[in-house]
XYZ file of C-alpha atoms in Angstrom:
548
model
C 165.793 83.499 62.689
C 167.550 84.323 59.461
C 167.754 88.268 59.077
C 168.629 90.064 55.933
C 170.159 93.965 57.185
C 170.935 96.563 54.755
C 172.682 99.426 55.489
C 170.904 101.858 53.389
C 173.371 103.436 50.502
C 177.017 103.005 51.075
C 177.237 101.764 47.445
C 178.036 104.608 44.530
C 176.541 106.187 42.790
C 173.994 105.241 45.537
C 174.736 107.708 48.158
C 172.646 108.602 51.033
C 171.710 112.364 52.399
C 173.963 114.764 54.143
C 173.749 117.205 56.488
C 176.135 119.629 58.947
C 175.802 116.404 61.072
C 177.560 113.866 58.752
C 176.694 111.646 55.995
C 173.846 109.114 55.831
C 176.210 106.490 54.626
C 178.381 106.442 57.950
C 175.450 106.710 59.979
C 173.500 103.639 58.615
C 177.065 101.575 58.587
C 177.575 102.522 61.890
C 174.436 101.168 63.359
C 174.007 98.410 60.892
C 177.463 97.182 61.696
C 176.342 96.928 65.386
C 172.653 95.372 64.547
C 174.286 92.744 62.627
C 176.680 91.743 65.373
C 174.290 91.780 68.148
C 171.906 89.540 66.444
C 174.770 87.050 65.989
C 175.559 87.042 69.266
C 171.800 86.242 70.034
C 172.465 83.286 68.053
C 170.755 84.329 64.903
C 171.927 84.047 61.283
C 172.454 87.486 59.367
C 173.100 88.201 55.863
C 174.454 91.743 54.908
C 172.593 92.565 52.203
C 174.576 95.600 51.409
C 176.362 95.743 47.875
C 180.074 97.179 48.211
C 179.571 98.692 44.524
C 176.643 99.335 41.979
C 176.432 100.492 38.422
C 173.333 102.580 39.421
C 171.040 103.298 42.037
C 168.469 100.954 40.397
C 171.356 98.073 40.211
C 172.303 98.964 43.974
C 168.877 98.115 45.026
C 168.389 95.118 42.799
C 171.388 93.847 44.631
C 169.964 94.265 48.215
C 166.861 92.310 47.010
C 168.538 89.741 45.170
C 170.886 89.183 48.435
C 167.728 88.566 50.841
C 165.698 86.691 48.145
C 168.671 84.300 47.379
C 169.624 83.461 50.847
C 165.904 83.314 51.628
C 165.788 85.227 54.662
C 163.005 85.263 57.151
C 163.131 89.168 57.770
C 164.448 91.956 55.720
C 165.367 95.097 57.435
C 166.911 98.258 55.773
C 168.237 101.236 57.559
C 168.105 104.565 56.554
C 168.289 108.130 58.200
C 165.805 111.065 57.223
C 166.643 114.579 55.939
C 164.293 116.976 55.164
C 164.238 121.106 56.065
C 166.070 120.878 59.372
C 163.005 121.164 61.197
C 161.212 117.798 60.915
C 161.933 115.052 63.558
C 161.294 111.839 64.770
C 161.503 108.002 63.684
C 159.137 106.481 60.991
C 159.256 102.958 59.647
C 157.760 101.941 56.322
C 156.164 98.519 55.725
C 153.941 96.596 53.011
C 152.361 93.698 54.089
C 150.546 93.083 57.520
C 153.444 90.728 58.765
C 155.824 93.648 57.825
C 153.722 96.220 60.110
C 153.807 93.614 62.729
C 157.633 93.419 62.872
C 157.973 97.185 62.551
C 155.752 98.373 65.568
C 157.993 96.712 68.102
C 161.170 98.407 66.564
C 159.275 101.881 66.230
C 158.252 101.741 70.061
C 161.865 100.858 71.048
C 163.283 103.318 68.791
C 160.711 106.025 70.330
C 161.484 105.046 74.049
C 164.921 106.787 73.564
C 163.007 110.165 73.257
C 162.486 110.550 69.393
C 158.887 111.404 68.149
C 156.850 108.859 66.685
C 155.943 109.376 63.503
C 154.309 105.946 63.251
C 154.321 102.764 60.718
C 153.723 103.994 57.578
C 152.738 102.499 53.498
C 156.186 101.672 51.957
C 154.650 100.318 48.803
C 156.462 103.184 46.898
C 159.976 101.631 48.054
C 161.857 99.105 45.827
C 163.238 97.142 48.560
C 159.949 96.593 50.149
C 157.891 95.842 46.861
C 160.494 93.304 45.405
C 161.549 91.404 48.870
C 159.868 87.894 49.294
C 159.643 88.109 52.881
C 158.333 90.423 55.603
C 160.567 93.317 55.170
C 160.640 96.757 56.906
C 162.603 100.063 56.355
C 163.581 101.866 59.212
C 164.226 105.940 59.173
C 166.149 106.022 62.388
C 165.717 109.830 62.769
C 166.411 113.202 60.778
C 170.161 113.722 60.367
C 169.505 117.401 59.459
C 167.511 117.853 62.720
C 169.585 119.270 65.655
C 166.747 118.146 68.092
C 167.360 114.425 66.765
C 171.190 114.665 66.456
C 171.671 115.934 70.016
C 169.575 112.700 71.227
C 171.162 110.417 68.601
C 173.565 107.496 70.118
C 174.788 104.796 67.422
C 174.979 101.978 70.116
C 171.569 103.039 71.500
C 170.050 103.314 68.053
C 171.265 99.596 67.068
C 170.106 98.433 70.341
C 166.681 99.730 69.936
C 166.766 97.944 66.500
C 167.993 94.869 68.035
C 165.455 94.643 71.093
C 162.458 95.388 68.667
C 163.406 92.444 66.161
C 164.709 89.921 68.850
C 163.253 91.034 72.245
C 166.466 91.340 73.674
C 170.136 92.034 73.804
C 172.936 89.648 73.922
C 173.888 88.908 77.374
C 177.625 90.320 77.658
C 178.535 88.076 80.484
C 178.373 84.983 77.537
C 181.093 84.163 75.926
C 183.753 86.098 78.174
C 186.731 86.937 76.228
C 190.061 85.621 77.411
C 192.923 87.940 78.921
C 194.687 87.928 75.620
C 191.400 88.613 73.742
C 191.133 91.449 76.092
C 194.532 92.781 75.651
C 194.503 92.231 72.025
C 190.817 94.398 72.128
C 192.700 97.114 74.441
C 195.634 97.347 71.614
C 193.518 97.592 68.828
C 191.522 100.307 70.734
C 194.496 102.331 71.760
C 195.797 102.079 68.173
C 192.815 103.400 66.487
C 192.838 106.333 68.933
C 196.394 106.960 68.336
C 197.511 106.229 71.503
C 201.410 105.515 71.437
C 203.733 103.798 73.805
C 206.695 105.452 75.481
C 208.490 105.262 72.443
C 205.955 106.787 70.273
C 205.337 103.792 68.207
C 202.073 101.810 67.594
C 201.166 98.805 69.837
C 201.550 95.458 68.166
C 198.321 93.615 68.112
C 199.414 90.283 69.708
C 197.535 89.944 73.003
C 200.206 90.002 75.043
C 200.829 92.627 77.947
C 204.256 93.981 78.042
C 206.002 97.429 78.812
C 204.660 98.942 75.455
C 201.164 98.159 76.099
C 201.637 99.212 79.679
C 203.012 102.444 78.700
C 200.252 103.368 76.365
C 197.689 102.113 78.736
C 199.075 104.491 81.068
C 199.217 107.490 78.667
C 195.570 106.835 77.831
C 194.520 107.204 81.709
C 196.455 110.343 81.751
C 194.479 111.655 78.633
C 191.108 111.035 79.862
C 191.884 111.730 83.729
C 191.768 108.045 85.392
C 194.001 107.380 88.494
C 195.234 104.450 87.502
C 199.008 102.824 86.475
C 199.549 100.748 83.098
C 196.801 97.871 83.649
C 193.482 98.492 82.328
C 190.519 98.786 84.886
C 186.995 99.142 84.808
C 187.261 102.776 84.123
C 189.431 102.208 81.235
C 186.923 100.224 79.310
C 183.839 102.611 80.192
C 186.008 105.884 78.835
C 186.824 103.873 75.431
C 183.178 103.047 75.389
C 182.307 106.563 76.071
C 184.618 107.879 73.430
C 183.603 105.353 70.648
C 179.836 105.950 71.093
C 181.209 109.264 69.212
C 178.737 111.635 71.268
C 177.868 114.926 69.555
C 179.908 117.772 71.177
C 178.970 121.235 71.074
C 180.504 124.384 72.359
C 179.727 125.140 75.750
C 177.261 122.049 76.271
C 179.846 119.340 76.588
C 182.075 118.061 79.386
C 183.825 114.931 80.084
C 186.174 111.736 78.881
C 185.249 112.266 75.272
C 186.087 116.104 75.444
C 189.372 115.402 77.077
C 190.240 112.931 74.036
C 189.274 115.306 71.394
C 191.408 118.137 73.170
C 194.561 115.669 73.143
C 193.982 114.930 69.479
C 193.705 118.754 68.343
C 196.625 119.880 70.907
C 194.466 121.662 73.127
C 194.725 122.052 77.175
C 192.887 118.732 78.831
C 190.238 120.626 80.774
C 187.206 118.209 79.891
C 185.260 121.291 79.113
C 184.182 121.957 75.629
C 185.241 125.859 76.056
C 185.886 128.536 73.402
C 189.655 127.997 73.062
C 188.689 124.173 72.336
C 186.188 125.027 69.871
C 188.521 127.393 67.898
C 191.045 124.219 67.802
C 188.544 121.978 66.507
C 187.545 124.462 63.956
C 191.256 124.487 62.605
C 191.321 120.557 62.563
C 188.195 120.641 60.763
C 189.278 122.899 57.937
C 192.457 120.914 57.642
C 190.506 117.877 57.026
C 188.043 119.435 54.758
C 185.264 119.635 56.870
C 182.508 122.098 57.494
C 184.235 124.209 59.886
C 181.108 124.699 62.336
C 183.335 123.914 65.769
C 180.783 120.901 66.270
C 182.372 117.407 66.561
C 179.732 115.256 64.984
C 179.851 111.945 62.692
C 182.103 113.182 60.154
C 184.613 114.871 62.864
C 184.730 111.915 64.769
C 185.348 109.634 61.555
C 188.425 111.812 61.052
C 189.643 111.419 64.500
C 189.005 107.571 64.815
C 190.658 106.599 61.572
C 188.420 107.208 58.688
C 190.143 105.981 55.558
C 191.721 108.222 53.522
C 189.503 109.032 50.361
C 191.082 107.501 47.235
C 190.898 110.665 45.513
C 191.013 114.038 47.023
C 191.493 117.843 45.640
C 193.747 119.960 47.623
C 193.856 123.643 47.584
C 197.604 124.981 47.366
C 196.806 128.587 46.815
C 193.907 130.559 47.520
C 191.411 130.212 44.398
C 188.394 130.666 43.034
C 186.282 127.271 41.676
C 184.381 128.133 38.520
C 181.480 126.719 36.485
C 183.431 127.407 33.160
C 187.114 126.984 32.390
C 187.961 130.630 32.176
C 189.362 133.644 34.391
C 187.275 134.328 37.275
C 186.847 138.000 36.635
C 185.016 137.007 33.365
C 182.037 135.560 35.452
C 179.749 138.087 36.465
C 177.072 135.372 38.176
C 178.179 135.322 41.931
C 176.409 131.918 42.155
C 178.879 130.317 39.369
C 182.012 130.914 41.055
C 183.015 129.934 44.726
C 186.168 131.071 46.677
C 188.025 128.713 48.385
C 191.150 128.861 50.770
C 194.507 127.048 50.692
C 194.726 124.235 52.809
C 190.952 122.796 52.008
C 191.186 119.047 50.975
C 187.868 117.725 49.335
C 187.321 114.108 48.583
C 186.696 113.559 44.722
C 184.055 111.197 42.847
C 186.332 112.037 39.367
C 188.577 114.583 37.374
C 189.698 115.404 33.963
C 192.134 117.853 32.662
C 190.859 120.675 30.214
C 193.827 122.867 28.975
C 194.747 124.858 32.005
C 192.260 123.963 34.256
C 191.002 120.657 35.941
C 187.480 119.410 35.992
C 186.366 118.179 39.428
C 183.598 116.185 40.427
C 183.387 116.599 44.191
C 182.212 113.628 46.294
C 180.830 115.178 49.685
C 180.467 118.716 49.085
C 178.159 120.907 46.963
C 178.651 124.765 46.664
C 176.128 126.914 45.338
C 174.312 124.015 44.475
C 176.714 122.416 42.026
C 179.306 119.262 42.896
C 181.322 119.802 39.436
C 183.792 122.495 39.307
C 186.791 124.223 37.029
C 189.845 124.695 39.129
C 192.917 126.427 37.858
C 195.641 123.637 37.584
C 198.310 125.773 39.318
C 196.148 126.388 42.340
C 195.336 122.551 43.046
C 196.648 119.164 43.703
C 194.948 115.767 42.772
C 195.847 113.518 45.296
C 195.644 109.530 45.562
C 195.664 107.999 48.434
C 196.576 110.676 50.470
C 199.809 111.600 48.204
C 199.961 113.571 44.897
C 199.066 111.693 42.064
C 201.726 110.240 39.802
C 200.975 108.736 36.397
C 203.160 106.768 34.728
C 203.377 107.814 31.218
C 202.090 104.180 29.836
C 198.947 105.382 31.589
C 198.492 108.958 30.886
C 195.371 110.249 28.945
C 195.965 109.760 25.246
C 196.668 113.070 23.331
C 194.718 114.054 20.202
C 195.868 116.883 18.376
C 193.842 119.957 18.724
C 192.829 120.826 15.141
C 189.203 121.925 14.140
C 188.850 120.007 11.117
C 188.523 116.058 11.454
C 187.189 113.082 9.566
C 184.684 110.647 11.033
C 184.576 106.755 9.750
C 182.118 106.339 7.162
C 182.051 109.635 5.681
C 184.305 111.357 3.107
C 183.636 114.740 3.929
C 185.593 116.775 6.150
C 183.905 118.297 9.551
C 184.667 121.011 12.168
C 184.403 121.254 15.823
C 183.033 124.580 15.616
C 179.986 123.352 13.307
C 176.959 122.261 14.612
C 176.097 118.387 14.223
C 172.934 119.057 12.641
C 172.391 122.007 10.072
C 171.209 124.871 11.922
C 171.057 122.873 15.143
C 172.198 124.172 18.680
C 174.660 121.256 19.542
C 178.334 121.396 18.297
C 180.773 118.640 17.404
C 183.120 120.433 19.861
C 180.491 119.485 22.711
C 180.009 115.892 21.685
C 183.575 114.991 20.841
C 185.162 116.911 24.360
C 187.106 119.517 22.224
C 188.089 116.882 19.302
C 189.872 114.582 21.736
C 187.673 111.591 21.377
C 186.890 111.038 17.616
C 184.853 108.150 17.026
C 186.657 105.054 15.458
C 183.270 103.348 14.637
C 180.420 104.586 12.213
C 177.861 102.937 14.337
C 179.269 105.549 17.211
C 178.865 108.721 14.733
C 175.389 107.747 13.823
C 174.428 107.497 17.257
C 175.590 110.742 17.959
C 173.639 112.086 15.047
C 170.679 110.522 16.421
C 171.042 111.591 19.899
C 171.882 115.410 18.658
C 168.571 115.209 16.892
C 166.557 113.930 20.178
C 168.172 116.886 21.998
C 166.835 119.329 19.682
C 163.533 118.237 20.578
C 164.588 118.721 24.575
C 166.075 121.953 24.129
C 162.730 123.119 22.930
C 160.783 121.426 25.684
C 162.922 123.021 28.075
C 161.998 126.534 26.811
C 164.662 126.738 24.290
C 167.264 127.889 26.675
C 171.101 126.917 26.023
C 172.004 123.606 27.602
C 175.613 122.977 28.846
C 176.755 119.548 27.803
C 178.976 118.065 30.808
C 179.867 114.513 29.055
C 178.647 112.874 25.798
C 180.891 110.810 24.067
C 183.088 108.648 26.374
C 185.091 105.870 25.123
C 187.702 104.271 27.102
C 189.926 105.108 28.878
C 187.778 108.264 29.405
C 185.045 106.352 30.662
C 186.825 104.748 33.180
C 188.641 107.746 34.715
C 185.053 109.388 34.683
C 183.854 106.593 37.429
C 181.643 105.703 34.276
C 179.825 102.359 34.780
C 181.546 99.587 32.324
C 178.206 99.121 30.135
C 177.512 102.838 30.084
C 175.819 104.338 26.898
C 178.200 107.164 26.705
C 180.773 104.552 25.429
C 178.948 104.621 22.138
C 177.821 108.236 22.026
C 174.185 107.087 22.932
C 174.328 109.259 26.209
C 174.360 112.848 27.389
C 174.621 114.583 30.619
C 173.819 118.224 30.691
C 172.771 121.500 32.702
C 170.030 123.942 31.810
C 170.374 127.088 33.845
C 167.563 127.641 36.110
C 166.091 124.070 36.424
C 167.438 121.053 38.812
C 167.592 117.769 37.417
C 164.543 116.612 39.043
C 162.511 119.737 37.379
C 163.976 118.691 34.039
C 162.991 115.213 34.462
C 159.195 116.060 35.100
C 159.101 117.968 31.823
C 160.645 115.065 30.089
C 158.532 112.498 31.788
C 157.884 110.720 28.825
C 161.272 110.360 27.325
C 161.211 106.826 25.666
C 164.850 105.806 26.568
C 167.192 106.247 29.703
C 166.572 108.841 32.128
C 168.648 109.649 35.376
C 169.316 112.060 38.337
C 172.905 111.737 40.038
C 172.535 111.679 43.522
C 175.650 114.081 44.352
C 174.963 116.266 41.192
C 171.219 117.402 41.569
C 171.533 119.844 38.802
C 172.744 117.232 36.111
C 170.233 114.928 34.087
C 171.515 111.786 31.929
C 169.532 111.139 29.148
C 169.904 108.474 26.917
C 168.434 106.556 23.639
C 168.524 102.933 24.758
C 165.666 100.911 22.841
C 163.696 100.918 26.099
C 162.366 103.010 29.045
C 164.805 103.147 32.127
C 164.805 105.562 34.843
C 167.262 106.035 38.072
C 167.765 108.252 40.826
C 164.161 109.844 41.122
C 163.769 110.523 37.509
């Protein structure tokens, strides 16, 4: 059997849901990786249909379908986690064809046997990946990642096993292909390094599969940490302890004890009591704050990801002084609406999608966090540090953002008159050259780009009226290179030629605006991580993405 396995989302801008228990991207990847390996261990051919990157959500979905269709897989399985209101719970699977429903039913029953509520097999005709694959396909919503009931029951390996049993009828025989002693030693060395267990000299182990003094001393240290009465050679309890830790159980105050708790206590500098008591909770909260996580004292998927070697985000925002994040690049005392500012403490580190300097402020687009419903904020430059790969960002002069002299008067190609940044683009209009040209930093060099800006401004006047005539805040309009690349824009972005705009309309979410503008003839999209923004462009055909 040839399976196509899709680990849902994981291809920015196509990212999954989030909750206080973690990120959907992390959960689908953890389960999907095990499903792929277990199916291969059973002798099946498996195609990983998850794209590594995408230009848009639609492009991400197309890549998954294309991978399955191109490789002519027999069965396509897309793995997801639900999120709704914190109360909904259980497992549901979507299918379109009768063959898909026949595949979905045993998978559903296998997962429900773990104790999850049965939400049945449902019609998935609204789902792109099920409509467009050429073979029987199912989409598994493993459980609700914002449900405390579900996440208390959830275990990565158990979920992966349930899916494999539902698909293939059995799990691989662990006794087959028994690894050689060298392979087992190498696996032990890799595990101890991942757990940050060092040898007697404080060094990481060389992963060479050779048992020597360094590996024995690190193994003995691990035994001491988890409470195993053994010397420096692994015993059956060693492997059991490693498996318990790597299953990443959710640890809650006064509800957990055992080996996984002792390991967490070791990592956070606590007493190794094996009991998740209040002193441990406070140390976990301190650790979470240092890592830029929600400091809830619960060791869930996000905290485990950090403990077990989650990659450092390529871009991050470090708060170096207590400060206020703002929706405008002005002094926070001038902002009266409390929802438009957010107090944040020194020491917080937040992963970034992109950033941009604006005078004495930096505009940051947060990757994993939303405050007061906003993902994009302004921060005073002296209070923050931009990190790249965990270190303060250093730019060589040759790649610094080009500087344009700030002057209200400017000229445009193909026009003899002088223009001014504070003038409206159209006579008596509501959109200004300053908004379109990013305060004069991005003057078009092409008449065609100027005409695109004029055409879009005319259309935006209509949009403004349809949204009630209220002021609209433009966050991005004309964005040629290198600014488009710096903002994380797609190589073929309509922003490059002045044909696209992203904006906010106070009081409406992106989805609400899209509903009011449902017959927009060009492109319209909603950013998963920026739900209050709406993207509009004047491409010559209708296009939709992100649920718009």
